[in-house]
Amino acid sequence: MTVRIVVLLDIRMPNLDGIEAAKIICANTGCKVLMLTTIDLDDYVHQALRTGASVSRRTGRETARRAHRAGTGKPLALIARGLSNAEIAQEMVVSDHTVTTYVSNVLSKLGLRDRVQAVITADETRLTVPGV
């Protein structure tokens, strides 16, 4: 089993801001950095993305509407539950190759960078139930 570490940062933190912390973490570790912020300034978001961090700043309602329109709700919910592609294939009764396509389409259609952002998005839009 592969263990992945995700570091959750806010752009505004005491002493060392989230962008500087993300630069250090991304440059020196294999950790994924997810930056959450209520600051809706593109400059901050672009700086965070340049460090290698993923940034979640969409409202839950907007993303839920986009997921529904795009038909990505079920695959997104399964991704957010931490299922592997093989497990998603079994759950949806499709091939592994089809799941690979689904995952790529979910990320693309919702403008998400990676599975970490998919998990946050699913949580924000209440597509998942904690502990399930």
XYZ file of C-alpha atoms in Angstrom:
132
model
C 0.000 0.000 0.000
C 1.320 3.419 -0.955
C 1.057 6.138 1.669
C 0.549 9.632 0.356
C 0.885 12.686 2.511
C -1.201 15.767 1.842
C -0.374 19.028 3.563
C -3.248 21.455 4.012
C -2.238 25.114 4.150
C -3.937 28.476 4.266
C -2.429 31.350 2.308
C -2.498 33.525 5.432
C -0.602 31.998 8.338
C 1.432 33.586 11.122
C 5.215 33.813 10.710
C 5.481 32.026 7.347
C 2.716 32.492 4.784
C 1.210 29.510 2.993
C 2.850 30.308 -0.333
C 6.350 30.301 1.150
C 5.562 27.135 3.128
C 4.262 25.455 -0.050
C 7.456 26.392 -1.925
C 9.572 24.725 0.739
C 7.361 21.633 1.053
C 6.979 21.056 -2.700
C 10.668 21.603 -3.389
C 11.893 19.280 -0.647
C 9.334 16.495 -0.206
C 7.022 14.233 -2.159
C 4.023 15.647 -0.314
C 1.024 17.094 -2.115
C 0.047 20.547 -0.934
C -3.574 21.649 -0.917
C -4.089 25.310 -0.277
C -7.485 26.493 0.896
C -8.296 30.140 1.017
C -11.136 32.585 1.194
C -8.964 35.183 -0.515
C -10.264 35.488 -4.064
C -7.288 37.312 -5.516
C -5.917 35.729 -8.665
C -2.361 36.792 -7.825
C -2.358 34.690 -4.640
C -3.906 31.730 -6.440
C -1.382 31.916 -9.300
C 1.506 32.157 -6.838
C 0.238 29.084 -4.986
C -0.146 27.126 -8.232
C 3.390 28.056 -9.309
C 4.723 26.461 -6.096
C 3.103 23.164 -7.071
C 0.146 23.447 -4.678
C -3.421 22.629 -5.576
C -5.899 25.384 -4.712
C -9.565 24.992 -3.929
C -11.577 28.178 -4.102
C -14.833 27.350 -5.844
C -18.069 27.507 -3.960
C -19.690 24.184 -3.272
C -22.940 25.083 -5.035
C -21.211 26.160 -8.250
C -19.141 22.984 -8.394
C -22.133 20.777 -7.587
C -24.062 22.341 -10.490
C -21.100 21.800 -12.819
C -20.717 18.174 -11.695
C -24.419 17.514 -12.256
C -24.417 19.133 -15.719
C -21.254 17.280 -16.703
C -22.573 13.926 -15.463
C -19.520 13.454 -13.249
C -21.230 13.086 -9.862
C -20.917 9.323 -9.339
C -17.311 8.936 -10.532
C -16.350 12.012 -8.456
C -17.987 10.543 -5.354
C -16.130 7.242 -5.856
C -12.816 9.043 -6.337
C -13.500 10.999 -3.150
C -14.098 7.777 -1.217
C -10.479 6.902 -2.021
C -11.283 4.035 -4.362
C -8.625 2.914 -6.812
C -9.419 2.770 -10.521
C -9.910 -1.005 -10.238
C -12.344 -0.561 -7.339
C -14.255 2.148 -9.209
C -14.441 -0.159 -12.251
C -15.907 -2.906 -10.094
C -18.410 -0.526 -8.459
C -19.556 0.941 -11.792
C -19.286 -2.366 -13.704
C -17.002 -0.939 -16.384
C -13.427 -1.636 -17.521
C -10.321 -0.167 -15.874
C -9.641 1.710 -19.116
C -13.097 3.304 -18.958
C -12.437 4.430 -15.379
C -9.155 6.021 -16.443
C -11.135 7.998 -19.017
C -13.824 8.880 -16.426
C -11.237 10.172 -13.947
C -9.538 12.264 -16.616
C -12.901 13.668 -17.736
C -13.989 14.463 -14.161
C -10.822 16.427 -13.510
C -10.996 18.194 -16.867
C -14.711 19.063 -16.818
C -14.589 20.398 -13.271
C -11.301 22.226 -13.763
C -9.569 20.173 -11.067
C -5.841 19.593 -11.003
C -5.687 16.203 -9.293
C -7.487 13.662 -7.110
C -6.771 15.766 -4.028
C -8.862 18.590 -5.446
C -11.533 16.050 -6.426
C -11.775 14.889 -2.800
C -12.097 18.471 -1.538
C -14.664 19.288 -4.214
C -16.745 16.216 -3.393
C -16.629 17.115 0.296
C -17.594 20.745 -0.358
C -20.502 19.689 -2.552
C -21.602 17.013 -0.098
C -21.207 14.193 -2.640
C -19.630 12.074 0.078
C -20.700 11.106 3.556
C -17.924 11.302 6.201
C -16.747 7.892 7.318
C -18.313 6.034 4.372
